[in-house]
Amino acid sequence: MDLNNEVERLLRQALPLDELYIKSEGSHFEVIAVSAEFADMSRLKRQQAINGPLRELIAQNAIHALTVKTFTPEQWARERKFIMPS
């Protein structure tokens, strides 16, 4: 099983995401998620929205470390140039 694909599948199944970027090195994952759903969520709720669908993979230690960055489409339009390599 390709873990990046599985992470993407689980997150897209759980959330209406406009954009999703997943980077991994071994069991360390970085997720950047963009969704209008995040507009009404606190930072903690956003984190929980990403962690929830991945709970099983985290419990199995397939994901050992997880860095999450979440943005609304408006925030992403402003921030992406600072985050994404050109």
mmCIF file with all atom_site columns, C-alpha atoms in Angstrom:
data_model
loop_
_atom_site.group_PDB
_atom_site.id
_atom_site.type_symbol
_atom_site.label_atom_id
_atom_site.label_alt_id
_atom_site.label_comp_id
_atom_site.label_asym_id
_atom_site.label_entity_id
_atom_site.label_seq_id
_atom_site.pdbx_PDB_ins_code
_atom_site.Cartn_x
_atom_site.Cartn_y
_atom_site.Cartn_z
_atom_site.occupancy
_atom_site.B_iso_or_equiv
_atom_site.pdbx_formal_charge
_atom_site.auth_seq_id
_atom_site.auth_comp_id
_atom_site.auth_asym_id
_atom_site.auth_atom_id
_atom_site.pdbx_PDB_model_num
ATOM 1  C CA . MET A 1 1  ? 0.000   0.000  0.000  1.00 0.00 ? 1  MET A CA 1
ATOM 2  C CA . ASP A 1 2  ? 1.307   3.430  -0.938 1.00 0.00 ? 2  ASP A CA 1
ATOM 3  C CA . LEU A 1 3  ? 0.845   5.375  2.273  1.00 0.00 ? 3  LEU A CA 1
ATOM 4  C CA . ASN A 1 4  ? 0.716   8.790  0.589  1.00 0.00 ? 4  ASN A CA 1
ATOM 5  C CA . ASN A 1 5  ? -2.191  7.599  -1.574 1.00 0.00 ? 5  ASN A CA 1
ATOM 6  C CA . GLU A 1 6  ? -3.934  6.112  1.457  1.00 0.00 ? 6  GLU A CA 1
ATOM 7  C CA . VAL A 1 7  ? -3.554  9.370  3.418  1.00 0.00 ? 7  VAL A CA 1
ATOM 8  C CA . GLU A 1 8  ? -4.932  11.294 0.448  1.00 0.00 ? 8  GLU A CA 1
ATOM 9  C CA . ARG A 1 9  ? -7.854  8.890  0.034  1.00 0.00 ? 9  ARG A CA 1
ATOM 10 C CA . LEU A 1 10 ? -8.804  9.068  3.709  1.00 0.00 ? 10 LEU A CA 1
ATOM 11 C CA . LEU A 1 11 ? -8.632  12.859 3.861  1.00 0.00 ? 11 LEU A CA 1
ATOM 12 C CA . ARG A 1 12 ? -10.533 13.424 0.608  1.00 0.00 ? 12 ARG A CA 1
ATOM 13 C CA . GLN A 1 13 ? -13.189 10.957 1.751  1.00 0.00 ? 13 GLN A CA 1
ATOM 14 C CA . ALA A 1 14 ? -13.634 12.806 5.071  1.00 0.00 ? 14 ALA A CA 1
ATOM 15 C CA . LEU A 1 15 ? -13.343 16.442 3.981  1.00 0.00 ? 15 LEU A CA 1
ATOM 16 C CA . PRO A 1 16 ? -14.338 18.585 0.983  1.00 0.00 ? 16 PRO A CA 1
ATOM 17 C CA . LEU A 1 17 ? -10.802 19.677 0.095  1.00 0.00 ? 17 LEU A CA 1
ATOM 18 C CA . ASP A 1 18 ? -9.989  22.175 -2.650 1.00 0.00 ? 18 ASP A CA 1
ATOM 19 C CA . GLU A 1 19 ? -6.311  21.272 -2.580 1.00 0.00 ? 19 GLU A CA 1
ATOM 20 C CA . LEU A 1 20 ? -4.247  18.692 -0.722 1.00 0.00 ? 20 LEU A CA 1
ATOM 21 C CA . TYR A 1 21 ? -0.490  18.255 -0.614 1.00 0.00 ? 21 TYR A CA 1
ATOM 22 C CA . ILE A 1 22 ? 1.196   15.357 1.149  1.00 0.00 ? 22 ILE A CA 1
ATOM 23 C CA . LYS A 1 23 ? 4.907   14.990 1.665  1.00 0.00 ? 23 LYS A CA 1
ATOM 24 C CA . SER A 1 24 ? 6.462   12.101 3.522  1.00 0.00 ? 24 SER A CA 1
ATOM 25 C CA . GLU A 1 25 ? 9.826   10.857 4.598  1.00 0.00 ? 25 GLU A CA 1
ATOM 26 C CA . GLY A 1 26 ? 9.527   7.406  6.114  1.00 0.00 ? 26 GLY A CA 1
ATOM 27 C CA . SER A 1 27 ? 6.783   7.631  8.737  1.00 0.00 ? 27 SER A CA 1
ATOM 28 C CA . HIS A 1 28 ? 6.987   11.441 9.005  1.00 0.00 ? 28 HIS A CA 1
ATOM 29 C CA . PHE A 1 29 ? 4.217   13.202 7.113  1.00 0.00 ? 29 PHE A CA 1
ATOM 30 C CA . GLU A 1 30 ? 3.451   16.793 6.240  1.00 0.00 ? 30 GLU A CA 1
ATOM 31 C CA . VAL A 1 31 ? -0.057  17.651 5.105  1.00 0.00 ? 31 VAL A CA 1
ATOM 32 C CA . ILE A 1 32 ? -1.196  20.942 3.605  1.00 0.00 ? 32 ILE A CA 1
ATOM 33 C CA . ALA A 1 33 ? -4.981  21.060 3.241  1.00 0.00 ? 33 ALA A CA 1
ATOM 34 C CA . VAL A 1 34 ? -7.118  23.798 1.695  1.00 0.00 ? 34 VAL A CA 1
ATOM 35 C CA . SER A 1 35 ? -10.865 23.907 2.277  1.00 0.00 ? 35 SER A CA 1
ATOM 36 C CA . ALA A 1 36 ? -13.598 26.490 2.716  1.00 0.00 ? 36 ALA A CA 1
ATOM 37 C CA . GLU A 1 37 ? -14.782 24.282 5.610  1.00 0.00 ? 37 GLU A CA 1
ATOM 38 C CA . PHE A 1 38 ? -11.864 25.562 7.688  1.00 0.00 ? 38 PHE A CA 1
ATOM 39 C CA . ALA A 1 39 ? -13.258 29.127 7.731  1.00 0.00 ? 39 ALA A CA 1
ATOM 40 C CA . ASP A 1 40 ? -15.441 28.483 10.777 1.00 0.00 ? 40 ASP A CA 1
ATOM 41 C CA . MET A 1 41 ? -12.980 26.227 12.620 1.00 0.00 ? 41 MET A CA 1
ATOM 42 C CA . SER A 1 42 ? -10.428 27.033 15.288 1.00 0.00 ? 42 SER A CA 1
ATOM 43 C CA . ARG A 1 43 ? -6.854  25.846 14.773 1.00 0.00 ? 43 ARG A CA 1
ATOM 44 C CA . LEU A 1 44 ? -7.539  22.927 17.108 1.00 0.00 ? 44 LEU A CA 1
ATOM 45 C CA . LYS A 1 45 ? -10.688 21.907 15.206 1.00 0.00 ? 45 LYS A CA 1
ATOM 46 C CA . ARG A 1 46 ? -8.784  22.078 11.917 1.00 0.00 ? 46 ARG A CA 1
ATOM 47 C CA . GLN A 1 47 ? -6.068  19.829 13.361 1.00 0.00 ? 47 GLN A CA 1
ATOM 48 C CA . GLN A 1 48 ? -8.696  17.390 14.626 1.00 0.00 ? 48 GLN A CA 1
ATOM 49 C CA . ALA A 1 49 ? -10.412 17.371 11.218 1.00 0.00 ? 49 ALA A CA 1
ATOM 50 C CA . ILE A 1 50 ? -7.150  16.154 9.646  1.00 0.00 ? 50 ILE A CA 1
ATOM 51 C CA . ASN A 1 51 ? -6.036  13.830 12.457 1.00 0.00 ? 51 ASN A CA 1
ATOM 52 C CA . GLY A 1 52 ? -9.423  12.098 12.799 1.00 0.00 ? 52 GLY A CA 1
ATOM 53 C CA . PRO A 1 53 ? -9.451  10.271 9.452  1.00 0.00 ? 53 PRO A CA 1
ATOM 54 C CA . LEU A 1 54 ? -5.786  9.290  9.982  1.00 0.00 ? 54 LEU A CA 1
ATOM 55 C CA . ARG A 1 55 ? -6.298  7.962  13.530 1.00 0.00 ? 55 ARG A CA 1
ATOM 56 C CA . GLU A 1 56 ? -5.919  4.314  12.505 1.00 0.00 ? 56 GLU A CA 1
ATOM 57 C CA . LEU A 1 57 ? -2.657  4.919  10.606 1.00 0.00 ? 57 LEU A CA 1
ATOM 58 C CA . ILE A 1 58 ? -1.304  6.897  13.565 1.00 0.00 ? 58 ILE A CA 1
ATOM 59 C CA . ALA A 1 59 ? -2.331  4.110  15.990 1.00 0.00 ? 59 ALA A CA 1
ATOM 60 C CA . GLN A 1 60 ? -0.560  1.533  13.796 1.00 0.00 ? 60 GLN A CA 1
ATOM 61 C CA . ASN A 1 61 ? 2.531   3.777  13.826 1.00 0.00 ? 61 ASN A CA 1
ATOM 62 C CA . ALA A 1 62 ? 2.443   3.934  10.011 1.00 0.00 ? 62 ALA A CA 1
ATOM 63 C CA . ILE A 1 63 ? 2.397   7.678  10.658 1.00 0.00 ? 63 ILE A CA 1
ATOM 64 C CA . HIS A 1 64 ? 4.834   8.482  13.433 1.00 0.00 ? 64 HIS A CA 1
ATOM 65 C CA . ALA A 1 65 ? 4.957   12.267 13.058 1.00 0.00 ? 65 ALA A CA 1
ATOM 66 C CA . LEU A 1 66 ? 2.378   14.483 11.407 1.00 0.00 ? 66 LEU A CA 1
ATOM 67 C CA . THR A 1 67 ? 2.726   18.174 10.575 1.00 0.00 ? 67 THR A CA 1
ATOM 68 C CA . VAL A 1 68 ? -0.529  19.788 9.515  1.00 0.00 ? 68 VAL A CA 1
ATOM 69 C CA . LYS A 1 69 ? -1.065  23.145 7.845  1.00 0.00 ? 69 LYS A CA 1
ATOM 70 C CA . THR A 1 70 ? -4.621  24.131 7.011  1.00 0.00 ? 70 THR A CA 1
ATOM 71 C CA . PHE A 1 71 ? -5.885  27.070 4.988  1.00 0.00 ? 71 PHE A CA 1
ATOM 72 C CA . THR A 1 72 ? -9.100  28.483 3.618  1.00 0.00 ? 72 THR A CA 1
ATOM 73 C CA . PRO A 1 73 ? -8.905  29.166 -0.142 1.00 0.00 ? 73 PRO A CA 1
ATOM 74 C CA . GLU A 1 74 ? -8.459  32.891 0.631  1.00 0.00 ? 74 GLU A CA 1
ATOM 75 C CA . GLN A 1 75 ? -5.633  32.228 3.106  1.00 0.00 ? 75 GLN A CA 1
ATOM 76 C CA . TRP A 1 76 ? -4.010  29.831 0.652  1.00 0.00 ? 76 TRP A CA 1
ATOM 77 C CA . ALA A 1 77 ? -4.117  32.416 -2.148 1.00 0.00 ? 77 ALA A CA 1
ATOM 78 C CA . ARG A 1 78 ? -2.062  34.724 0.104  1.00 0.00 ? 78 ARG A CA 1
ATOM 79 C CA . GLU A 1 79 ? 0.231   32.138 1.727  1.00 0.00 ? 79 GLU A CA 1
ATOM 80 C CA . ARG A 1 80 ? 1.038   29.603 -0.993 1.00 0.00 ? 80 ARG A CA 1
ATOM 81 C CA . LYS A 1 81 ? 3.873   31.649 -2.500 1.00 0.00 ? 81 LYS A CA 1
ATOM 82 C CA . PHE A 1 82 ? 5.677   31.503 0.868  1.00 0.00 ? 82 PHE A CA 1
ATOM 83 C CA . ILE A 1 83 ? 5.075   27.786 1.424  1.00 0.00 ? 83 ILE A CA 1
ATOM 84 C CA . MET A 1 84 ? 5.248   26.014 -1.935 1.00 0.00 ? 84 MET A CA 1
ATOM 85 C CA . PRO A 1 85 ? 8.596   25.706 -3.677 1.00 0.00 ? 85 PRO A CA 1
ATOM 86 C CA . SER A 1 86 ? 8.515   27.309 -7.100 1.00 0.00 ? 86 SER A CA 1
#
